[in-house]
Amino acid sequence: MSSKPAGFTDQEWEEISSDIPKESDPFLQKYLEGREALIEQENKQRSDASFRQSLSPIAQRACAIVAQIRAEEQQTVWTPALEDSLAQQQPEGKNITVYPGMMFSLSKTRMEATRLWKIVRRMPKGALLHAHLDAMVDFDFLFDVLLATPGMHILSDQPLSNDAALEGAVVKFRFFKNAGTEGDIWNEGYVAMTPVLLTQAADKFPEGGRQGFLKWLYSRATISRTEAVEQHHGVDHVWRKFFTCFRVVNSIIHYEPIFRRFLQRLMSLLKADGVNYAEIRFSWALDYYKQDSEVPETDYSAMMNVIDEEMKRFQASEEGKGFWGLRIIWATIRFQDTRAVIQDMDNCITTKITHPHLIAGYDLVGQEDLGRTHRDLLPEIMWFRKQCAEEGVDIPFFFHAGECLGSGSDTDHNLFDAILLGTRRIGHGFSLYKHPLLIDLVKEKRVLVESCPISNEVLRLCASVMSHPLPALLARGVACSLCNDDPAMLGQDTAGSTHDFWQALQGWENLGLEGLGSLAENSVRWAAFEDQTADAWQRDVREASLGSGLKAQRLKEWAVEWERFCLWVVDEFGG
């Protein structure tokens, strides 16, 4: 019968179809029961399983409502009409496919208009555990402050008179008491590193005056939509541009009046986004200037004092009510030579002695593939440990590791060293899912992965959130949190984490609001609110809200906010 090229006759089909099992047949029902049991058994291994099981009735309703909204918006927001409109914006011959969780740079505007965005924006996100200070505040705000600050000048290592110089020259911003009005930085006759009054230079920008200048400066400080989408350039190319972004922004915020405004804006943005606490990576050379000073500070005390003062001022304000604070993870640039690394480590220890409450830990940062590996840096790391012991300070590790595509490469093996060296959390851990033994170890040692999906996408580790490995880690029972890494430079344009939370919720089918809640709770559970020994840290992570310390208190406060949020979801969207 099956060899006939023609289709079944009606009589043949009637006979065959009567033999096809029905879903109500006992043996199929038995199969389906076993299938559901297998899925349920696997779900019990998820890192968020206990959180899901402990949901209150109100939280369960909120999660069901959000699941329904998510399903509806998949059908109504991510439509062929949107695909057509976005395709028309692309260069000729470049087609794109629209789907929930598509490339962030293409979907950002659309996502911010959804009901799901409104919900996630309101959600209490706990703590932000992985972000770099320079890349946190929206540049529209920062550039306005820069231009409004008296005495600011622009300098360049060459005339900014052609496209190559505009794109690649070393550009800095500095305060000078006497206005530098001689020279034109946009002209070939400009003498390198001559200070030119910023407002004058901005107004003389050859392509559009001040507005053209702002557009150019924004292009020097961010990964553009084109750079983010055109994957053929590769990881190293986009990282080179990324590094130059930091170089431009550094000199803007290393002047006290601007730095104070920067910190105020940072905390305001975090609080408005439901983030009550942040641990910020700090990678600054000694080039900080006090107000009205043309001479850089010789240590980090003045800068730390400003962080302390602005944090306390914000916490005392009505806007900052309930904000738990900021702490710093000192982060040495990993591609530096031994002398520079040791000097920065020494600066970290000195600053820990002068401002112990602000320094939470230590890290090594920068592109792992082009920088020195943990293996190569072992002598310096051991020196750091020895010096900490001699000075009587405890500075735990929160290492970047596995922010790479390799499998078995020297860079990939940074994960092994991070765990062996006792890191309390792993930054990114993108390649961790390839290592079954290390997965078991991070679970056993209760090491959290600080996951940054949008950063990993924009910096070319994955094409979109849909191909990100975080769901694999969650399924294997690895504790994780969601972080935004470098939001001002990567396109989020805000210090908050809503974009990463939204992408995860809409992009991953089995996460749901309950999964987001677990990730947020984890961020509080693994936050370094205070200095702790390794044993005390492990105890508080293990006991969570059942403990008696500061961490348990913060977890209880977050749980109250979570229930209040779930009630709002039910009231606002449950009708």
mmCIF file of C-alpha atoms in Angstrom, residues 102-472:
data_model
loop_
_atom_site.group_PDB
_atom_site.id
_atom_site.type_symbol
_atom_site.label_atom_id
_atom_site.label_comp_id
_atom_site.label_asym_id
_atom_site.label_seq_id
_atom_site.Cartn_x
_atom_site.Cartn_y
_atom_site.Cartn_z
ATOM 1 C CA MET A 102 15.560 39.216 18.354
ATOM 2 C CA MET A 103 18.712 41.357 18.228
ATOM 3 C CA PHE A 104 18.507 43.928 21.002
ATOM 4 C CA SER A 105 19.632 46.888 18.916
ATOM 5 C CA LEU A 106 16.758 46.290 16.495
ATOM 6 C CA SER A 107 14.055 45.531 19.039
ATOM 7 C CA LYS A 108 14.765 48.140 21.755
ATOM 8 C CA THR A 109 12.229 50.768 20.687
ATOM 9 C CA ARG A 110 9.530 48.178 20.124
ATOM 10 C CA MET A 111 10.035 46.441 23.466
ATOM 11 C CA GLU A 112 9.751 49.720 25.383
ATOM 12 C CA ALA A 113 6.197 50.177 24.063
ATOM 13 C CA THR A 114 4.866 46.818 25.326
ATOM 14 C CA ARG A 115 2.785 45.971 28.394
ATOM 15 C CA LEU A 116 5.450 43.468 29.354
ATOM 16 C CA TRP A 117 7.953 46.338 29.497
ATOM 17 C CA LYS A 118 5.687 48.278 31.872
ATOM 18 C CA ILE A 119 5.512 45.245 34.153
ATOM 19 C CA VAL A 120 9.219 44.419 34.122
ATOM 20 C CA ARG A 121 10.133 48.067 34.616
ATOM 21 C CA ARG A 122 8.097 48.065 37.855
ATOM 22 C CA MET A 123 9.588 44.807 39.147
ATOM 23 C CA PRO A 124 11.896 44.941 42.206
ATOM 24 C CA LYS A 125 15.217 43.777 40.766
ATOM 25 C CA GLY A 126 17.209 43.605 43.982
ATOM 26 C CA ALA A 127 20.918 44.206 43.381
ATOM 27 C CA LEU A 128 22.966 44.952 40.281
ATOM 28 C CA LEU A 129 26.087 42.799 40.684
ATOM 29 C CA HIS A 130 27.912 43.329 37.390
ATOM 30 C CA ALA A 131 28.331 46.773 35.851
ATOM 31 C CA HIS A 132 31.266 49.037 34.965
ATOM 32 C CA LEU A 133 31.153 52.526 36.426
ATOM 33 C CA ASP A 134 32.159 54.530 33.352
ATOM 34 C CA ALA A 135 29.440 52.925 31.213
ATOM 35 C CA MET A 136 26.407 53.425 33.451
ATOM 36 C CA VAL A 137 24.828 56.847 32.835
ATOM 37 C CA ASP A 138 22.976 57.911 29.671
ATOM 38 C CA PHE A 139 25.202 60.048 27.487
ATOM 39 C CA ASP A 140 22.572 62.628 26.537
ATOM 40 C CA PHE A 141 22.561 63.633 30.201
ATOM 41 C CA LEU A 142 26.323 63.351 30.637
ATOM 42 C CA PHE A 143 27.183 65.404 27.546
ATOM 43 C CA ASP A 144 24.787 68.165 28.634
ATOM 44 C CA VAL A 145 26.581 68.285 31.996
ATOM 45 C CA LEU A 146 29.972 68.291 30.238
ATOM 46 C CA LEU A 147 29.074 71.294 28.072
ATOM 47 C CA ALA A 148 27.519 73.164 31.000
ATOM 48 C CA THR A 149 30.548 72.709 33.294
ATOM 49 C CA PRO A 150 32.733 75.855 33.354
ATOM 50 C CA GLY A 151 36.321 75.543 32.245
ATOM 51 C CA MET A 152 36.057 72.272 30.329
ATOM 52 C CA HIS A 153 38.384 71.908 27.343
ATOM 53 C CA ILE A 154 38.879 69.321 24.607
ATOM 54 C CA LEU A 155 42.294 67.954 23.601
ATOM 55 C CA SER A 156 43.387 65.515 20.891
ATOM 56 C CA ASP A 157 46.598 63.776 19.920
ATOM 57 C CA GLN A 158 46.095 65.014 16.347
ATOM 58 C CA PRO A 159 43.952 67.461 14.354
ATOM 59 C CA LEU A 160 40.386 66.203 14.017
ATOM 60 C CA SER A 161 40.346 67.288 10.400
ATOM 61 C CA ASN A 162 39.420 64.070 8.585
ATOM 62 C CA ASP A 163 37.210 61.018 9.017
ATOM 63 C CA ALA A 164 40.026 58.755 10.205
ATOM 64 C CA ALA A 165 41.008 61.197 12.963
ATOM 65 C CA LEU A 166 37.388 61.788 13.996
ATOM 66 C CA GLU A 167 36.967 58.045 14.372
ATOM 67 C CA GLY A 168 40.298 57.018 15.892
ATOM 68 C CA ALA A 169 42.135 59.936 17.509
ATOM 69 C CA VAL A 170 42.780 59.976 21.268
ATOM 70 C CA VAL A 171 40.361 62.602 22.576
ATOM 71 C CA LYS A 172 40.351 63.902 26.158
ATOM 72 C CA PHE A 173 38.412 66.429 28.208
ATOM 73 C CA ARG A 174 40.056 68.492 30.944
ATOM 74 C CA PHE A 175 39.382 71.468 33.184
ATOM 75 C CA PHE A 176 41.578 74.553 32.828
ATOM 76 C CA LYS A 177 41.139 77.830 34.705
ATOM 77 C CA ASN A 178 42.203 79.983 31.759
ATOM 78 C CA ALA A 179 40.105 79.548 28.634
ATOM 79 C CA GLY A 180 42.030 78.182 25.656
ATOM 80 C CA THR A 181 40.554 80.074 22.746
ATOM 81 C CA GLU A 182 43.502 79.818 20.367
ATOM 82 C CA GLY A 183 43.556 77.132 17.712
ATOM 83 C CA ASP A 184 40.923 75.099 15.915
ATOM 84 C CA ILE A 185 40.862 71.396 16.756
ATOM 85 C CA TRP A 186 38.936 70.671 13.541
ATOM 86 C CA ASN A 187 41.679 72.239 11.389
ATOM 87 C CA GLU A 188 44.902 70.663 10.084
ATOM 88 C CA GLY A 189 46.920 73.381 11.813
ATOM 89 C CA TYR A 190 45.893 72.236 15.299
ATOM 90 C CA VAL A 191 48.864 71.393 17.562
ATOM 91 C CA ALA A 192 48.453 68.057 19.358
ATOM 92 C CA MET A 193 47.170 68.172 22.974
ATOM 93 C CA THR A 194 46.473 71.923 22.870
ATOM 94 C CA PRO A 195 43.455 72.642 25.123
ATOM 95 C CA VAL A 196 40.552 74.269 23.284
ATOM 96 C CA LEU A 197 37.533 75.607 25.170
ATOM 97 C CA LEU A 198 34.888 72.936 24.745
ATOM 98 C CA THR A 199 31.890 75.174 24.066
ATOM 99 C CA GLN A 200 33.886 77.020 21.399
ATOM 100 C CA ALA A 201 35.029 73.781 19.760
ATOM 101 C CA ALA A 202 31.526 72.300 19.867
ATOM 102 C CA ASP A 203 30.004 75.344 18.192
ATOM 103 C CA LYS A 204 32.667 75.230 15.461
ATOM 104 C CA PHE A 205 32.139 71.558 14.640
ATOM 105 C CA PRO A 206 32.262 71.520 10.819
ATOM 106 C CA GLU A 207 29.228 69.286 10.312
ATOM 107 C CA GLY A 208 26.295 70.886 12.095
ATOM 108 C CA GLY A 209 27.810 72.922 14.901
ATOM 109 C CA ARG A 210 26.955 71.879 18.459
ATOM 110 C CA GLN A 211 24.303 69.329 17.466
ATOM 111 C CA GLY A 212 26.730 67.741 15.027
ATOM 112 C CA PHE A 213 29.393 67.696 17.741
ATOM 113 C CA LEU A 214 27.071 65.871 20.147
ATOM 114 C CA LYS A 215 26.221 63.326 17.478
ATOM 115 C CA TRP A 216 29.930 62.754 16.805
ATOM 116 C CA LEU A 217 30.788 62.461 20.503
ATOM 117 C CA TYR A 218 27.967 59.957 20.994
ATOM 118 C CA SER A 219 29.412 57.862 18.157
ATOM 119 C CA ARG A 220 32.808 57.848 19.920
ATOM 120 C CA ALA A 221 31.290 56.706 23.230
ATOM 121 C CA THR A 222 28.932 53.907 22.150
ATOM 122 C CA ILE A 223 28.691 50.740 20.082
ATOM 123 C CA SER A 224 26.434 51.872 17.243
ATOM 124 C CA ARG A 225 23.469 49.919 15.965
ATOM 125 C CA THR A 226 25.404 49.167 12.770
ATOM 126 C CA GLU A 227 28.442 47.935 14.691
ATOM 127 C CA ALA A 228 26.215 45.762 16.882
ATOM 128 C CA VAL A 229 24.288 44.177 14.007
ATOM 129 C CA GLU A 230 26.986 43.633 11.377
ATOM 130 C CA GLN A 231 28.348 40.394 12.783
ATOM 131 C CA HIS A 232 30.947 39.812 10.056
ATOM 132 C CA HIS A 233 33.427 42.185 11.733
ATOM 133 C CA GLY A 234 33.959 39.681 14.535
ATOM 134 C CA VAL A 235 34.556 39.785 18.273
ATOM 135 C CA ASP A 236 37.975 41.464 18.278
ATOM 136 C CA HIS A 237 36.825 44.325 16.035
ATOM 137 C CA VAL A 238 33.892 45.314 18.212
ATOM 138 C CA TRP A 239 36.016 44.963 21.364
ATOM 139 C CA ARG A 240 38.579 47.423 19.951
ATOM 140 C CA LYS A 241 35.817 49.972 19.426
ATOM 141 C CA PHE A 242 34.471 49.172 22.894
ATOM 142 C CA PHE A 243 37.815 49.941 24.513
ATOM 143 C CA THR A 244 38.067 53.336 22.796
ATOM 144 C CA CYS A 245 34.612 54.186 24.188
ATOM 145 C CA PHE A 246 35.978 53.888 27.733
ATOM 146 C CA ARG A 247 38.993 55.985 26.811
ATOM 147 C CA VAL A 248 36.745 58.861 25.688
ATOM 148 C CA VAL A 249 34.297 58.701 28.597
ATOM 149 C CA ASN A 250 36.946 58.331 31.327
ATOM 150 C CA SER A 251 38.264 61.875 31.043
ATOM 151 C CA ILE A 252 34.739 63.325 31.068
ATOM 152 C CA ILE A 253 33.737 61.954 34.454
ATOM 153 C CA HIS A 254 37.133 62.187 36.175
ATOM 154 C CA TYR A 255 36.475 65.817 37.161
ATOM 155 C CA GLU A 256 34.746 66.290 40.505
ATOM 156 C CA PRO A 257 31.748 68.490 39.519
ATOM 157 C CA ILE A 258 30.866 66.152 36.654
ATOM 158 C CA PHE A 259 31.540 63.039 38.746
ATOM 159 C CA ARG A 260 29.100 64.222 41.417
ATOM 160 C CA ARG A 261 26.353 64.796 38.845
ATOM 161 C CA PHE A 262 27.201 61.427 37.295
ATOM 162 C CA LEU A 263 26.763 59.610 40.633
ATOM 163 C CA GLN A 264 23.507 61.412 41.395
ATOM 164 C CA ARG A 265 22.137 60.395 38.015
ATOM 165 C CA LEU A 266 23.385 56.823 38.414
ATOM 166 C CA MET A 267 21.613 56.243 41.723
ATOM 167 C CA SER A 268 18.454 57.981 40.510
ATOM 168 C CA LEU A 269 18.281 55.728 37.431
ATOM 169 C CA LEU A 270 18.940 52.582 39.474
ATOM 170 C CA LYS A 271 16.278 53.365 42.065
ATOM 171 C CA ALA A 272 13.691 54.262 39.407
ATOM 172 C CA ASP A 273 14.328 50.876 37.755
ATOM 173 C CA GLY A 274 13.756 48.864 40.937
ATOM 174 C CA VAL A 275 17.450 48.348 41.753
ATOM 175 C CA ASN A 276 18.177 49.032 45.438
ATOM 176 C CA TYR A 277 21.887 48.255 45.522
ATOM 177 C CA ALA A 278 24.821 47.971 43.121
ATOM 178 C CA GLU A 279 28.379 46.681 43.115
ATOM 179 C CA ILE A 280 30.229 48.604 40.436
ATOM 180 C CA ARG A 281 33.482 47.573 38.738
ATOM 181 C CA PHE A 282 36.011 50.392 39.051
ATOM 182 C CA SER A 283 38.978 50.604 36.626
ATOM 183 C CA TRP A 284 40.416 54.113 36.848
ATOM 184 C CA ALA A 285 43.922 55.397 36.452
ATOM 185 C CA LEU A 286 45.131 58.139 38.799
ATOM 186 C CA ASP A 287 43.753 60.995 36.708
ATOM 187 C CA TYR A 288 40.983 62.350 38.936
ATOM 188 C CA TYR A 289 40.790 66.115 39.437
ATOM 189 C CA LYS A 290 39.133 67.974 42.297
ATOM 190 C CA GLN A 291 36.948 70.953 41.477
ATOM 191 C CA ASP A 292 38.919 73.869 39.983
ATOM 192 C CA SER A 293 42.156 71.836 40.052
ATOM 193 C CA GLU A 294 44.486 71.325 37.105
ATOM 194 C CA VAL A 295 46.604 68.794 38.994
ATOM 195 C CA PRO A 296 45.419 65.159 39.310
ATOM 196 C CA GLU A 297 45.108 63.515 42.709
ATOM 197 C CA THR A 298 47.916 61.219 43.836
ATOM 198 C CA ASP A 299 45.567 58.645 45.410
ATOM 199 C CA TYR A 300 41.923 57.629 45.315
ATOM 200 C CA SER A 301 40.802 59.171 48.620
ATOM 201 C CA ALA A 302 39.144 62.252 47.134
ATOM 202 C CA MET A 303 37.193 60.161 44.650
ATOM 203 C CA MET A 304 36.064 57.687 47.322
ATOM 204 C CA ASN A 305 35.017 60.565 49.565
ATOM 205 C CA VAL A 306 32.810 61.898 46.771
ATOM 206 C CA ILE A 307 31.203 58.463 46.271
ATOM 207 C CA ASP A 308 30.565 58.265 50.008
ATOM 208 C CA GLU A 309 29.116 61.773 50.220
ATOM 209 C CA GLU A 310 26.841 61.448 47.196
ATOM 210 C CA MET A 311 25.585 58.022 48.296
ATOM 211 C CA LYS A 312 24.654 59.316 51.743
ATOM 212 C CA ARG A 313 23.027 62.401 50.227
ATOM 213 C CA PHE A 314 20.911 60.255 47.925
ATOM 214 C CA GLN A 315 19.908 57.844 50.690
ATOM 215 C CA ALA A 316 18.779 60.793 52.839
ATOM 216 C CA SER A 317 16.564 62.166 50.047
ATOM 217 C CA GLU A 318 12.944 61.254 49.423
ATOM 218 C CA GLU A 319 13.910 59.771 46.043
ATOM 219 C CA GLY A 320 16.563 57.567 47.633
ATOM 220 C CA LYS A 321 14.385 56.192 50.402
ATOM 221 C CA GLY A 322 15.071 52.459 50.725
ATOM 222 C CA PHE A 323 18.226 52.551 48.572
ATOM 223 C CA TRP A 324 20.735 50.188 50.169
ATOM 224 C CA GLY A 325 23.853 51.750 48.675
ATOM 225 C CA LEU A 326 26.833 51.242 46.360
ATOM 226 C CA ARG A 327 30.057 49.313 46.788
ATOM 227 C CA ILE A 328 33.093 49.042 44.516
ATOM 228 C CA ILE A 329 34.727 45.963 43.005
ATOM 229 C CA TRP A 330 38.248 47.056 42.157
ATOM 230 C CA ALA A 331 39.002 45.923 38.610
ATOM 231 C CA THR A 332 42.499 45.839 37.125
ATOM 232 C CA ILE A 333 42.819 45.908 33.325
ATOM 233 C CA ARG A 334 44.144 42.453 32.454
ATOM 234 C CA PHE A 335 46.304 43.295 29.424
ATOM 235 C CA GLN A 336 48.730 45.459 31.462
ATOM 236 C CA ASP A 337 52.278 44.380 32.284
ATOM 237 C CA THR A 338 53.327 43.092 35.700
ATOM 238 C CA ARG A 339 54.446 46.448 37.080
ATOM 239 C CA ALA A 340 51.181 48.174 36.155
ATOM 240 C CA VAL A 341 49.094 45.281 37.526
ATOM 241 C CA ILE A 342 51.007 45.215 40.827
ATOM 242 C CA GLN A 343 50.745 49.005 41.145
ATOM 243 C CA ASP A 344 46.965 48.827 40.664
ATOM 244 C CA MET A 345 46.686 45.982 43.157
ATOM 245 C CA ASP A 346 48.644 48.092 45.656
ATOM 246 C CA ASN A 347 46.285 51.019 45.014
ATOM 247 C CA CYS A 348 43.355 48.693 45.707
ATOM 248 C CA ILE A 349 44.797 47.586 49.054
ATOM 249 C CA THR A 350 45.577 51.187 50.053
ATOM 250 C CA THR A 351 42.038 52.278 49.199
ATOM 251 C CA LYS A 352 40.598 49.324 51.120
ATOM 252 C CA ILE A 353 42.524 50.526 54.176
ATOM 253 C CA THR A 354 41.264 54.123 53.842
ATOM 254 C CA HIS A 355 37.691 53.301 52.742
ATOM 255 C CA PRO A 356 37.009 49.709 53.878
ATOM 256 C CA HIS A 357 33.224 49.987 53.624
ATOM 257 C CA LEU A 358 33.358 50.938 49.926
ATOM 258 C CA ILE A 359 35.690 48.255 48.529
ATOM 259 C CA ALA A 360 33.784 44.963 48.243
ATOM 260 C CA GLY A 361 36.234 42.875 46.232
ATOM 261 C CA TYR A 362 38.734 42.519 43.403
ATOM 262 C CA ASP A 363 38.516 41.536 39.729
ATOM 263 C CA LEU A 364 40.523 41.463 36.489
ATOM 264 C CA VAL A 365 38.703 42.935 33.471
ATOM 265 C CA GLY A 366 39.043 43.608 29.749
ATOM 266 C CA GLN A 367 38.657 41.311 26.755
ATOM 267 C CA GLU A 368 39.735 37.875 27.937
ATOM 268 C CA ASP A 369 40.832 36.676 24.500
ATOM 269 C CA LEU A 370 43.347 39.510 24.000
ATOM 270 C CA GLY A 371 44.282 40.025 27.655
ATOM 271 C CA ARG A 372 46.437 38.004 30.032
ATOM 272 C CA THR A 373 44.840 34.845 31.397
ATOM 273 C CA HIS A 374 44.431 34.042 35.085
ATOM 274 C CA ARG A 375 47.110 31.392 34.588
ATOM 275 C CA ASP A 376 49.533 34.015 33.316
ATOM 276 C CA LEU A 377 48.589 36.402 36.138
ATOM 277 C CA LEU A 378 48.979 33.838 38.929
ATOM 278 C CA PRO A 379 52.219 35.381 40.341
ATOM 279 C CA GLU A 380 50.547 38.781 40.603
ATOM 280 C CA ILE A 381 47.372 37.281 42.123
ATOM 281 C CA MET A 382 49.396 35.409 44.744
ATOM 282 C CA TRP A 383 51.333 38.590 45.534
ATOM 283 C CA PHE A 384 48.026 40.376 46.040
ATOM 284 C CA ARG A 385 46.815 37.700 48.464
ATOM 285 C CA LYS A 386 50.070 37.879 50.429
ATOM 286 C CA GLN A 387 49.930 41.687 50.652
ATOM 287 C CA CYS A 388 46.311 41.611 51.797
ATOM 288 C CA ALA A 389 47.265 39.218 54.583
ATOM 289 C CA GLU A 390 50.212 41.370 55.630
ATOM 290 C CA GLU A 391 48.051 44.510 55.696
ATOM 291 C CA GLY A 392 45.266 42.750 57.584
ATOM 292 C CA VAL A 393 42.579 43.282 54.936
ATOM 293 C CA ASP A 394 40.287 40.728 53.308
ATOM 294 C CA ILE A 395 39.465 41.487 49.659
ATOM 295 C CA PRO A 396 37.581 38.573 48.067
ATOM 296 C CA PHE A 397 37.625 37.772 44.361
ATOM 297 C CA PHE A 398 34.699 38.343 41.991
ATOM 298 C CA PHE A 399 36.397 37.281 38.769
ATOM 299 C CA HIS A 400 35.348 37.737 35.172
ATOM 300 C CA ALA A 401 35.759 34.330 33.518
ATOM 301 C CA GLY A 402 34.472 32.472 30.475
ATOM 302 C CA GLU A 403 33.460 35.609 28.550
ATOM 303 C CA CYS A 404 34.548 33.925 25.349
ATOM 304 C CA LEU A 405 33.547 31.565 22.539
ATOM 305 C CA GLY A 406 36.405 29.096 22.890
ATOM 306 C CA SER A 407 36.150 25.586 24.249
ATOM 307 C CA GLY A 408 39.324 24.331 25.873
ATOM 308 C CA SER A 409 41.292 27.472 24.974
ATOM 309 C CA ASP A 410 43.550 29.277 27.436
ATOM 310 C CA THR A 411 40.861 31.943 27.789
ATOM 311 C CA ASP A 412 38.157 29.364 28.433
ATOM 312 C CA HIS A 413 40.381 27.879 31.157
ATOM 313 C CA ASN A 414 40.085 31.126 33.127
ATOM 314 C CA LEU A 415 36.994 29.435 34.566
ATOM 315 C CA PHE A 416 39.125 26.733 36.184
ATOM 316 C CA ASP A 417 41.428 29.296 37.795
ATOM 317 C CA ALA A 418 38.565 31.504 38.956
ATOM 318 C CA ILE A 419 37.023 28.574 40.825
ATOM 319 C CA LEU A 420 40.348 27.294 42.186
ATOM 320 C CA LEU A 421 41.185 30.807 43.419
ATOM 321 C CA GLY A 422 37.936 30.934 45.379
ATOM 322 C CA THR A 423 35.915 33.480 43.428
ATOM 323 C CA ARG A 424 32.568 34.157 45.125
ATOM 324 C CA ARG A 425 30.852 34.959 41.846
ATOM 325 C CA ILE A 426 31.758 34.569 38.162
ATOM 326 C CA GLY A 427 31.353 37.498 35.796
ATOM 327 C CA HIS A 428 29.609 36.372 32.592
ATOM 328 C CA GLY A 429 30.527 32.657 32.684
ATOM 329 C CA PHE A 430 29.379 32.466 29.058
ATOM 330 C CA SER A 431 31.359 29.301 28.307
ATOM 331 C CA LEU A 432 30.622 27.582 31.624
ATOM 332 C CA TYR A 433 27.850 25.426 30.119
ATOM 333 C CA LYS A 434 30.521 23.473 28.205
ATOM 334 C CA HIS A 435 32.118 22.247 31.460
ATOM 335 C CA PRO A 436 30.073 19.618 33.337
ATOM 336 C CA LEU A 437 32.630 19.239 36.136
ATOM 337 C CA LEU A 438 32.872 22.984 36.705
ATOM 338 C CA ILE A 439 29.079 23.199 36.754
ATOM 339 C CA ASP A 440 29.051 20.673 39.579
ATOM 340 C CA LEU A 441 31.763 22.642 41.382
ATOM 341 C CA VAL A 442 30.015 26.028 41.209
ATOM 342 C CA LYS A 443 26.871 24.385 42.545
ATOM 343 C CA GLU A 444 28.795 22.700 45.347
ATOM 344 C CA LYS A 445 30.694 25.883 46.236
ATOM 345 C CA ARG A 446 27.607 28.082 45.785
ATOM 346 C CA VAL A 447 29.228 30.364 43.219
ATOM 347 C CA LEU A 448 26.808 32.663 41.395
ATOM 348 C CA VAL A 449 27.096 33.546 37.690
ATOM 349 C CA GLU A 450 26.594 37.242 36.901
ATOM 350 C CA SER A 451 24.966 36.883 33.483
ATOM 351 C CA CYS A 452 24.817 39.811 31.036
ATOM 352 C CA PRO A 453 22.769 38.689 27.985
ATOM 353 C CA ILE A 454 22.588 41.976 26.048
ATOM 354 C CA SER A 455 26.298 42.638 26.555
ATOM 355 C CA ASN A 456 27.129 39.141 25.294
ATOM 356 C CA GLU A 457 24.990 39.750 22.224
ATOM 357 C CA VAL A 458 26.317 43.213 21.351
ATOM 358 C CA LEU A 459 29.918 42.066 21.904
ATOM 359 C CA ARG A 460 29.357 39.162 19.500
ATOM 360 C CA LEU A 461 29.321 36.117 21.756
ATOM 361 C CA CYS A 462 25.814 35.206 20.569
ATOM 362 C CA ALA A 463 23.505 36.401 17.813
ATOM 363 C CA SER A 464 20.570 37.126 20.129
ATOM 364 C CA VAL A 465 19.202 36.266 23.551
ATOM 365 C CA MET A 466 17.604 33.166 21.999
ATOM 366 C CA SER A 467 21.015 31.544 21.609
ATOM 367 C CA HIS A 468 22.373 32.639 24.996
ATOM 368 C CA PRO A 469 23.541 29.820 27.338
ATOM 369 C CA LEU A 470 21.913 31.155 30.531
ATOM 370 C CA PRO A 471 18.844 28.866 30.194
ATOM 371 C CA ALA A 472 21.225 25.880 30.075
#
